[in-house]
């Protein structure tokens, strides 16, 4: 049985979590603290890196203390410390990784450098330490990634976005429509009262033979529609039509990737996977195709440290550790 504390600070959420687990057995999240900076960045319409890193450093100590107290453990009981070291904003990554290394050094315990995307990828499996072979779709603000997963640490990239990530497209379209940041949940709310067939937006690359994505043409199509109508459009219809295009692209390509890779399990993770309409579309498609769908629990879709702790726990239980001199890697790929 091992106890692990992890810090996530790759973008604008400061997060600390403690997990407990044993090799081949169950894993348990004992504490998961997330301090969102959304309000702070909202007036700027997006994340301001320097504001984000300063706030990580202000909030981190309090979050570590709260996690220790919520988990009902003491610092000397922690067996290993982990932190996200990439990809993400350099100044933000430095705060969390330096703090985790400092704690590991002071406690003379191992440090584990974790890839943020591995955290998302493993987040649907947080309640177990056995991760089955599957086809993974990570859809977040920074990434849209299809991977074939043999098991923990064994990932093969099948496709990714060639321009904007799905969440980024949601956020940019939200901005065009004058909705608050982040646009994803706002567009989902507006789309509920709209007609998804009101506008025929492009489903870029949906039928191309490769498994890459492109969302910038869709975003531009929304912009042109707004410009042509002098902004006099129904936000609900536009949101619903935009969302319908995103859903058809994501579901279509993911199901094809699962068929081609022969995987029977599909796992969804990342902030965009919170979207209820997207989840329903995946449930319907998987019910028809016979694939098993596993989604991350809503608490663990957007950025959090529980997923980083879980990834760290699996690596720690496998006997791995990282050097304390490990650098941050803002553009770190997963596979
Ligand atoms: O995973 P995440 O917290 O951060 C990254 O690692 O990027 O994802 C944040 C993204 C944002 O782009 C946000 O707009 C999007 O997830 N998002 C949603 C929803 N909730 C969050 N997109 C669509 N529908 C939602 N309900
Ligand atoms: Zn993320």
CSV table of C-alpha atoms and ligand atoms in Angstrom, one decimal:
chain,number,residue,atom,x,y,z
A,1,UNK,CA,0.0,0.0,0.0
A,2,UNK,CA,1.5,3.4,-1.0
A,3,UNK,CA,0.4,7.0,-0.2
A,4,UNK,CA,1.2,9.6,-2.8
A,5,UNK,CA,0.8,13.4,-2.9
A,6,UNK,CA,0.6,15.2,-6.2
A,7,UNK,CA,0.5,18.8,-7.4
A,8,UNK,CA,-1.0,20.0,-10.7
A,9,UNK,CA,-0.2,23.5,-11.8
A,10,UNK,CA,0.2,23.3,-15.6
A,11,UNK,CA,-2.3,26.1,-16.5
A,12,UNK,CA,-4.8,28.0,-14.4
A,13,UNK,CA,-5.9,25.5,-11.8
A,14,UNK,CA,-3.8,25.0,-8.7
A,15,UNK,CA,-4.5,21.5,-7.4
A,16,UNK,CA,-3.2,19.1,-4.8
A,17,UNK,CA,-4.4,15.5,-4.2
A,18,UNK,CA,-3.5,12.5,-2.1
A,19,UNK,CA,-4.2,8.9,-3.3
A,20,UNK,CA,-3.6,5.5,-1.7
A,21,UNK,CA,-3.3,2.3,-3.6
A,22,UNK,CA,-1.6,-1.0,-4.0
A,23,UNK,CA,-0.3,-2.8,-7.1
A,24,UNK,CA,-3.1,-4.7,-8.8
A,25,UNK,CA,-5.6,-3.6,-6.2
A,26,UNK,CA,-7.9,-0.7,-5.7
A,27,UNK,CA,-6.8,3.0,-5.7
A,28,UNK,CA,-8.6,5.6,-3.5
A,29,UNK,CA,-8.6,9.4,-3.8
A,30,UNK,CA,-8.3,10.5,-0.1
A,31,UNK,CA,-8.2,14.3,-1.0
A,32,UNK,CA,-8.5,16.3,-4.1
A,33,UNK,CA,-8.3,20.1,-3.7
A,34,UNK,CA,-8.7,22.4,-6.8
A,35,UNK,CA,-8.4,26.1,-6.6
A,36,UNK,CA,-9.8,27.6,-9.8
A,37,UNK,CA,-8.5,30.8,-11.2
A,38,UNK,CA,-11.3,31.2,-13.7
A,39,UNK,CA,-12.7,34.4,-12.1
A,40,UNK,CA,-9.2,35.9,-12.1
A,41,UNK,CA,-8.6,35.4,-15.8
A,42,UNK,CA,-12.2,36.0,-16.9
A,43,UNK,CA,-11.8,39.8,-17.3
A,44,UNK,CA,-8.9,39.1,-19.7
A,45,UNK,CA,-10.9,36.6,-21.8
A,46,UNK,CA,-8.2,33.9,-21.4
A,47,UNK,CA,-5.4,32.7,-19.2
A,48,UNK,CA,-2.6,35.3,-18.4
A,49,UNK,CA,0.5,33.2,-17.6
A,50,UNK,CA,2.1,35.5,-15.1
A,51,UNK,CA,-1.1,35.9,-13.1
A,52,UNK,CA,-1.5,32.1,-13.1
A,53,UNK,CA,2.0,31.4,-11.8
A,54,UNK,CA,1.8,34.0,-9.1
A,55,UNK,CA,-1.5,32.6,-7.9
A,56,UNK,CA,-0.2,29.1,-7.9
A,57,UNK,CA,2.6,30.1,-5.6
A,58,UNK,CA,0.2,32.0,-3.3
A,59,UNK,CA,-2.3,29.2,-3.0
A,60,UNK,CA,-0.2,26.1,-3.0
A,61,UNK,CA,0.8,25.9,0.6
A,62,UNK,CA,-2.8,26.2,1.9
A,63,UNK,CA,-3.9,23.5,-0.5
A,64,UNK,CA,-1.2,21.1,0.6
A,65,UNK,CA,-2.2,21.6,4.2
A,66,UNK,CA,-5.9,21.2,3.4
A,67,UNK,CA,-5.2,18.0,1.4
A,68,UNK,CA,-3.2,16.5,4.3
A,69,UNK,CA,-5.9,17.4,6.8
A,70,UNK,CA,-8.8,16.1,4.5
A,71,UNK,CA,-7.0,12.9,3.8
A,72,UNK,CA,-6.4,12.3,7.6
A,73,UNK,CA,-2.7,11.6,7.1
A,74,UNK,CA,0.5,13.2,8.2
A,75,UNK,CA,3.3,14.4,6.0
A,76,UNK,CA,5.8,11.7,7.1
A,77,UNK,CA,3.4,9.0,6.0
A,78,UNK,CA,3.5,10.2,2.4
A,79,UNK,CA,5.6,7.6,0.4
A,80,UNK,CA,6.2,9.7,-2.8
A,81,UNK,CA,5.6,13.1,-4.3
A,82,UNK,CA,4.5,13.8,-7.9
A,83,UNK,CA,3.9,16.9,-10.0
A,84,UNK,CA,3.0,17.8,-13.6
A,85,UNK,CA,6.2,18.7,-15.5
A,86,UNK,CA,4.6,19.2,-18.9
A,87,UNK,CA,3.0,20.1,-21.2
A,88,UNK,CA,1.7,23.4,-20.0
A,89,UNK,CA,2.7,27.0,-19.3
A,90,UNK,CA,6.4,27.1,-18.3
A,91,UNK,CA,6.0,29.6,-15.4
A,92,UNK,CA,3.0,27.6,-14.0
A,93,UNK,CA,4.7,24.2,-14.3
A,94,UNK,CA,7.8,25.5,-12.4
A,95,UNK,CA,5.7,26.4,-9.3
A,96,UNK,CA,4.1,23.0,-8.8
A,97,UNK,CA,7.1,20.9,-9.8
A,98,UNK,CA,9.5,22.9,-7.7
A,99,UNK,CA,7.2,22.6,-4.6
A,100,UNK,CA,6.8,18.8,-5.1
A,101,UNK,CA,10.6,18.3,-5.5
A,102,UNK,CA,11.2,20.4,-2.4
A,103,UNK,CA,8.8,18.3,-0.4
A,104,UNK,CA,10.3,15.1,-1.7
A,105,UNK,CA,13.8,16.3,-0.9
A,106,UNK,CA,12.9,17.4,2.6
A,107,UNK,CA,11.1,14.1,3.3
A,108,UNK,CA,13.8,12.0,1.6
A,109,UNK,CA,11.1,10.4,-0.6
A,110,UNK,CA,11.0,9.8,-4.4
A,111,UNK,CA,9.8,12.4,-6.8
A,112,UNK,CA,7.8,11.5,-9.9
A,113,UNK,CA,7.5,13.8,-13.0
A,114,UNK,CA,4.1,13.3,-14.6
A,115,UNK,CA,2.9,14.2,-18.1
A,116,UNK,CA,-0.4,16.1,-17.7
A,117,UNK,CA,-1.8,14.2,-20.7
A,118,UNK,CA,-1.1,10.9,-19.0
A,119,UNK,CA,-3.1,12.2,-16.0
A,120,UNK,CA,-6.1,13.0,-18.3
A,121,UNK,CA,-5.7,9.6,-20.1
A,122,UNK,CA,-5.8,7.6,-16.9
A,123,UNK,CA,-8.5,9.7,-15.2
A,124,UNK,CA,-11.4,7.4,-16.3
A,125,UNK,CA,-9.7,4.6,-14.3
A,126,UNK,CA,-9.1,6.4,-11.0
A,127,UNK,CA,-10.9,3.8,-8.9
A,128,UNK,CA,-8.6,0.9,-9.9
A,129,UNK,CA,-4.9,0.3,-10.5
A,130,UNK,CA,-5.6,-2.1,-13.4
A,131,UNK,CA,-6.0,-0.1,-16.7
A,132,UNK,CA,-7.4,-2.3,-19.5
A,133,UNK,CA,-6.3,-2.0,-23.1
A,134,UNK,CA,-8.4,0.7,-24.8
A,135,UNK,CA,-8.9,3.5,-27.3
A,136,UNK,CA,-8.5,6.9,-25.6
A,137,UNK,CA,-9.9,10.3,-26.6
A,138,UNK,CA,-8.5,13.2,-24.7
A,139,UNK,CA,-10.5,16.4,-25.4
A,140,UNK,CA,-9.4,19.4,-23.4
A,141,UNK,CA,-8.6,23.1,-23.8
A,142,UNK,CA,-5.2,22.4,-25.1
A,143,UNK,CA,-5.4,18.9,-26.7
A,144,UNK,CA,-7.5,16.7,-28.9
A,145,UNK,CA,-5.8,13.4,-29.0
A,146,UNK,CA,-6.6,9.8,-30.0
A,147,UNK,CA,-4.4,7.1,-28.6
A,148,UNK,CA,-4.2,3.4,-28.6
A,149,UNK,CA,-3.5,2.3,-25.0
A,150,UNK,CA,-1.9,-1.1,-24.4
A,151,UNK,CA,-1.6,-0.4,-20.7
A,152,UNK,CA,-0.1,2.2,-18.3
A,153,UNK,CA,2.9,3.8,-20.0
A,154,UNK,CA,2.2,2.0,-23.3
A,155,UNK,CA,0.6,4.6,-25.6
A,156,UNK,CA,0.5,5.0,-29.4
A,157,UNK,CA,-0.7,8.2,-30.9
A,158,UNK,CA,-3.3,7.7,-33.6
A,159,UNK,CA,-4.3,11.2,-34.3
A,160,UNK,CA,-4.3,14.8,-32.9
A,161,UNK,CA,-5.5,18.2,-33.9
A,162,UNK,CA,-3.6,20.0,-36.7
A,163,UNK,CA,-4.7,23.4,-35.4
A,164,UNK,CA,-7.1,24.3,-32.5
A,165,UNK,CA,-8.0,21.8,-29.8
A,166,UNK,CA,-11.7,21.1,-29.4
A,167,UNK,CA,-11.9,23.1,-26.1
A,168,UNK,CA,-10.0,25.9,-27.7
A,169,UNK,CA,-12.6,26.1,-30.5
A,170,UNK,CA,-15.4,26.2,-27.9
A,171,UNK,CA,-13.6,29.0,-26.0
A,172,UNK,CA,-12.9,31.0,-29.2
A,173,UNK,CA,-16.5,30.7,-30.4
A,174,UNK,CA,-17.7,31.6,-27.0
A,175,UNK,CA,-15.7,34.8,-27.2
A,176,UNK,CA,-17.1,35.6,-30.6
A,177,UNK,CA,-20.6,35.2,-29.2
A,178,UNK,CA,-19.8,37.5,-26.3
A,179,UNK,CA,-20.1,34.6,-23.7
A,180,UNK,CA,-18.0,34.5,-20.5
A,181,UNK,CA,-14.7,32.6,-20.4
A,182,UNK,CA,-14.4,29.6,-20.6
A,183,UNK,CA,-16.8,29.2,-23.6
A,184,UNK,CA,-17.3,25.4,-23.3
A,185,UNK,CA,-19.9,25.3,-20.5
A,186,UNK,CA,-21.6,28.5,-21.8
A,187,UNK,CA,-22.0,27.2,-25.3
A,188,UNK,CA,-23.4,23.9,-23.9
A,189,UNK,CA,-26.0,25.9,-21.9
A,190,UNK,CA,-27.0,28.0,-24.8
A,191,UNK,CA,-27.1,25.0,-27.2
A,192,UNK,CA,-29.9,23.4,-25.1
A,193,UNK,CA,-32.5,25.8,-26.4
A,194,UNK,CA,-31.1,25.9,-30.0
A,195,UNK,CA,-31.6,24.0,-33.3
A,196,UNK,CA,-28.5,21.9,-34.1
A,197,UNK,CA,-29.5,21.9,-37.8
A,198,UNK,CA,-29.9,25.7,-38.1
A,199,UNK,CA,-26.5,26.1,-39.6
A,200,UNK,CA,-24.6,23.6,-41.7
A,201,UNK,CA,-21.1,24.1,-40.4
A,202,UNK,CA,-18.1,22.1,-41.9
A,203,UNK,CA,-17.2,18.7,-40.4
A,204,UNK,CA,-13.5,19.1,-41.4
A,205,UNK,CA,-11.4,16.0,-42.0
A,206,UNK,CA,-14.3,13.7,-40.8
A,207,UNK,CA,-14.1,11.5,-43.8
A,208,UNK,CA,-10.3,11.8,-44.5
A,209,UNK,CA,-8.5,8.5,-44.1
A,210,UNK,CA,-6.2,9.7,-41.3
A,211,UNK,CA,-7.3,10.2,-37.7
A,212,UNK,CA,-6.2,13.9,-37.2
A,213,UNK,CA,-8.6,16.7,-36.4
A,214,UNK,CA,-9.0,20.3,-37.5
A,215,UNK,CA,-11.3,22.8,-35.8
A,216,UNK,CA,-10.1,26.1,-37.2
A,217,UNK,CA,-12.3,25.9,-40.3
A,218,UNK,CA,-15.3,25.4,-38.1
A,219,UNK,CA,-14.4,28.3,-35.9
A,220,UNK,CA,-13.9,30.5,-39.0
A,221,UNK,CA,-17.3,29.4,-40.5
A,222,UNK,CA,-18.9,30.6,-37.2
A,223,UNK,CA,-17.1,33.9,-37.5
A,224,UNK,CA,-18.2,34.4,-41.1
A,225,UNK,CA,-21.8,33.5,-40.2
A,226,UNK,CA,-21.7,36.2,-37.5
A,227,UNK,CA,-20.2,38.8,-39.7
A,228,UNK,CA,-22.7,38.1,-42.6
A,229,UNK,CA,-25.6,38.5,-40.2
A,230,UNK,CA,-24.0,41.6,-38.6
A,231,UNK,CA,-24.1,39.7,-35.3
A,232,UNK,CA,-27.9,39.3,-35.5
A,233,UNK,CA,-28.1,35.6,-35.0
A,234,UNK,CA,-29.7,33.3,-32.5
A,235,UNK,CA,-26.9,32.5,-30.0
A,236,UNK,CA,-28.8,29.3,-29.1
A,237,UNK,CA,-29.0,28.1,-32.8
A,238,UNK,CA,-25.4,29.0,-33.5
A,239,UNK,CA,-24.2,27.3,-30.3
A,240,UNK,CA,-26.3,24.2,-31.0
A,241,UNK,CA,-25.1,24.0,-34.6
A,242,UNK,CA,-21.4,24.5,-33.7
A,243,UNK,CA,-21.7,21.9,-30.9
A,244,UNK,CA,-23.3,19.4,-33.3
A,245,UNK,CA,-20.4,19.7,-35.7
A,246,UNK,CA,-17.9,19.2,-32.9
A,247,UNK,CA,-19.8,16.2,-31.6
A,248,UNK,CA,-20.1,14.5,-35.0
A,249,UNK,CA,-16.4,15.0,-35.7
A,250,UNK,CA,-15.3,13.6,-32.3
A,251,UNK,CA,-17.7,10.7,-32.2
A,252,UNK,CA,-17.1,9.8,-35.9
A,253,UNK,CA,-13.3,9.8,-35.7
A,254,UNK,CA,-13.1,8.0,-32.3
A,255,UNK,CA,-15.4,5.2,-33.3
A,256,UNK,CA,-13.4,4.7,-36.5
A,257,UNK,CA,-10.2,4.7,-34.5
A,258,UNK,CA,-11.6,2.0,-32.2
A,259,UNK,CA,-12.7,-0.1,-35.2
A,260,UNK,CA,-9.3,0.2,-36.9
A,261,UNK,CA,-7.4,-0.5,-33.7
A,262,UNK,CA,-9.7,-3.4,-32.7
A,263,UNK,CA,-10.2,-2.0,-29.2
A,264,UNK,CA,-13.5,-2.9,-27.5
A,265,UNK,CA,-13.2,-0.2,-24.8
A,266,UNK,CA,-13.3,3.5,-25.4
A,267,UNK,CA,-12.3,6.0,-22.7
A,268,UNK,CA,-13.1,9.7,-22.7
A,269,UNK,CA,-11.3,12.3,-20.7
A,270,UNK,CA,-10.5,16.1,-20.5
A,271,UNK,CA,-12.6,19.2,-19.9
A,272,UNK,CA,-14.7,18.9,-23.1
A,273,UNK,CA,-15.8,15.4,-22.0
A,274,UNK,CA,-17.9,17.1,-19.3
A,275,UNK,CA,-20.3,18.1,-22.2
A,276,UNK,CA,-23.6,16.2,-21.7
A,277,UNK,CA,-24.6,16.2,-25.3
A,278,UNK,CA,-21.2,14.8,-26.3
A,279,UNK,CA,-21.5,12.1,-23.7
A,280,UNK,CA,-25.0,11.1,-24.9
A,281,UNK,CA,-23.8,11.0,-28.5
A,282,UNK,CA,-20.9,8.7,-27.4
A,283,UNK,CA,-23.3,6.5,-25.4
A,284,UNK,CA,-25.6,6.1,-28.4
A,285,UNK,CA,-22.8,5.4,-30.8
A,286,UNK,CA,-21.2,2.9,-28.5
A,287,UNK,CA,-24.5,1.2,-27.8
A,288,UNK,CA,-24.9,0.7,-31.5
A,289,UNK,CA,-21.3,-0.4,-32.2
A,290,UNK,CA,-21.0,-2.6,-29.1
A,291,UNK,CA,-18.1,-0.7,-27.6
A,292,UNK,CA,-17.8,-0.3,-23.8
A,293,UNK,CA,-17.6,3.4,-22.9
A,294,UNK,CA,-15.7,4.6,-19.8
A,295,UNK,CA,-15.8,8.3,-18.9
A,296,UNK,CA,-13.9,10.2,-16.2
A,297,UNK,CA,-16.1,11.2,-13.3
A,298,UNK,CA,-17.1,14.9,-13.7
A,299,UNK,CA,-14.8,16.0,-10.8
A,300,UNK,CA,-11.8,14.6,-12.7
A,301,UNK,CA,-12.6,15.8,-16.3
A,302,UNK,CA,-11.2,19.3,-15.9
A,303,UNK,CA,-7.7,19.9,-14.5
A,304,UNK,CA,-7.1,18.3,-11.1
A,305,UNK,CA,-4.3,16.7,-9.2
A,306,UNK,CA,-6.1,13.4,-8.4
A,307,UNK,CA,-5.4,12.2,-12.0
A,308,UNK,CA,-1.7,13.3,-11.6
A,309,UNK,CA,-1.5,11.5,-8.3
A,310,UNK,CA,-3.0,8.4,-9.9
A,311,UNK,CA,-0.5,8.4,-12.7
A,312,UNK,CA,2.3,8.9,-10.2
A,313,UNK,CA,1.0,6.1,-8.0
A,314,UNK,CA,1.0,3.6,-10.9
A,315,UNK,CA,4.6,4.6,-11.8
A,316,UNK,CA,5.7,4.5,-8.1
A,317,UNK,CA,4.2,1.0,-7.7
A,318,UNK,CA,6.0,0.0,-10.8
A,319,UNK,CA,9.3,1.0,-9.1
A,320,UNK,CA,9.9,4.2,-11.2
A,321,UNK,CA,11.1,7.6,-10.0
A,322,UNK,CA,12.4,10.8,-11.6
A,323,UNK,CA,15.6,12.7,-10.8
A,324,UNK,CA,15.2,15.8,-8.6
A,325,UNK,CA,17.0,17.7,-11.4
A,326,UNK,CA,14.2,16.8,-13.8
A,327,UNK,CA,13.3,19.9,-15.9
A,328,UNK,CA,9.9,21.1,-17.0
A,329,UNK,CA,8.8,20.4,-20.6
A,330,UNK,CA,6.2,22.9,-21.8
A,331,UNK,CA,5.7,21.1,-25.1
A,332,UNK,CA,6.0,17.5,-23.8
A,333,UNK,CA,4.2,15.0,-26.1
A,334,UNK,CA,2.6,11.9,-24.7
A,335,UNK,CA,3.5,9.5,-27.5
B,1,LIG,O1,-9.0,19.6,-19.3
B,1,LIG,P1,-9.2,21.1,-19.0
B,1,LIG,O2,-9.5,21.6,-17.7
B,1,LIG,O3,-7.9,21.9,-19.4
B,1,LIG,C1,-6.9,21.6,-20.3
B,1,LIG,O4,-6.0,20.7,-20.0
B,1,LIG,O5,-6.9,22.2,-21.4
B,1,LIG,O6,-10.2,21.6,-20.1
B,1,LIG,C2,-10.7,22.9,-20.2
B,1,LIG,C3,-11.5,23.0,-21.5
B,1,LIG,C4,-11.9,24.4,-21.8
B,1,LIG,O7,-11.6,24.7,-23.2
B,1,LIG,C5,-13.4,24.5,-21.5
B,1,LIG,O8,-14.1,25.4,-22.4
B,1,LIG,C6,-13.8,23.0,-21.9
B,1,LIG,O9,-12.7,22.2,-21.3
B,1,LIG,N1,-15.1,22.6,-21.3
B,1,LIG,C7,-16.2,22.3,-22.0
B,1,LIG,C8,-17.2,22.0,-21.0
B,1,LIG,N2,-16.7,22.2,-19.8
B,1,LIG,C9,-15.4,22.6,-19.9
B,1,LIG,N3,-16.4,22.2,-23.3
B,1,LIG,C10,-17.6,21.8,-23.7
B,1,LIG,N4,-18.6,21.6,-22.8
B,1,LIG,C11,-18.5,21.7,-21.5
B,1,LIG,N5,-19.5,21.4,-20.7
B,2,LIG,ZN1,-5.8,19.5,-18.8
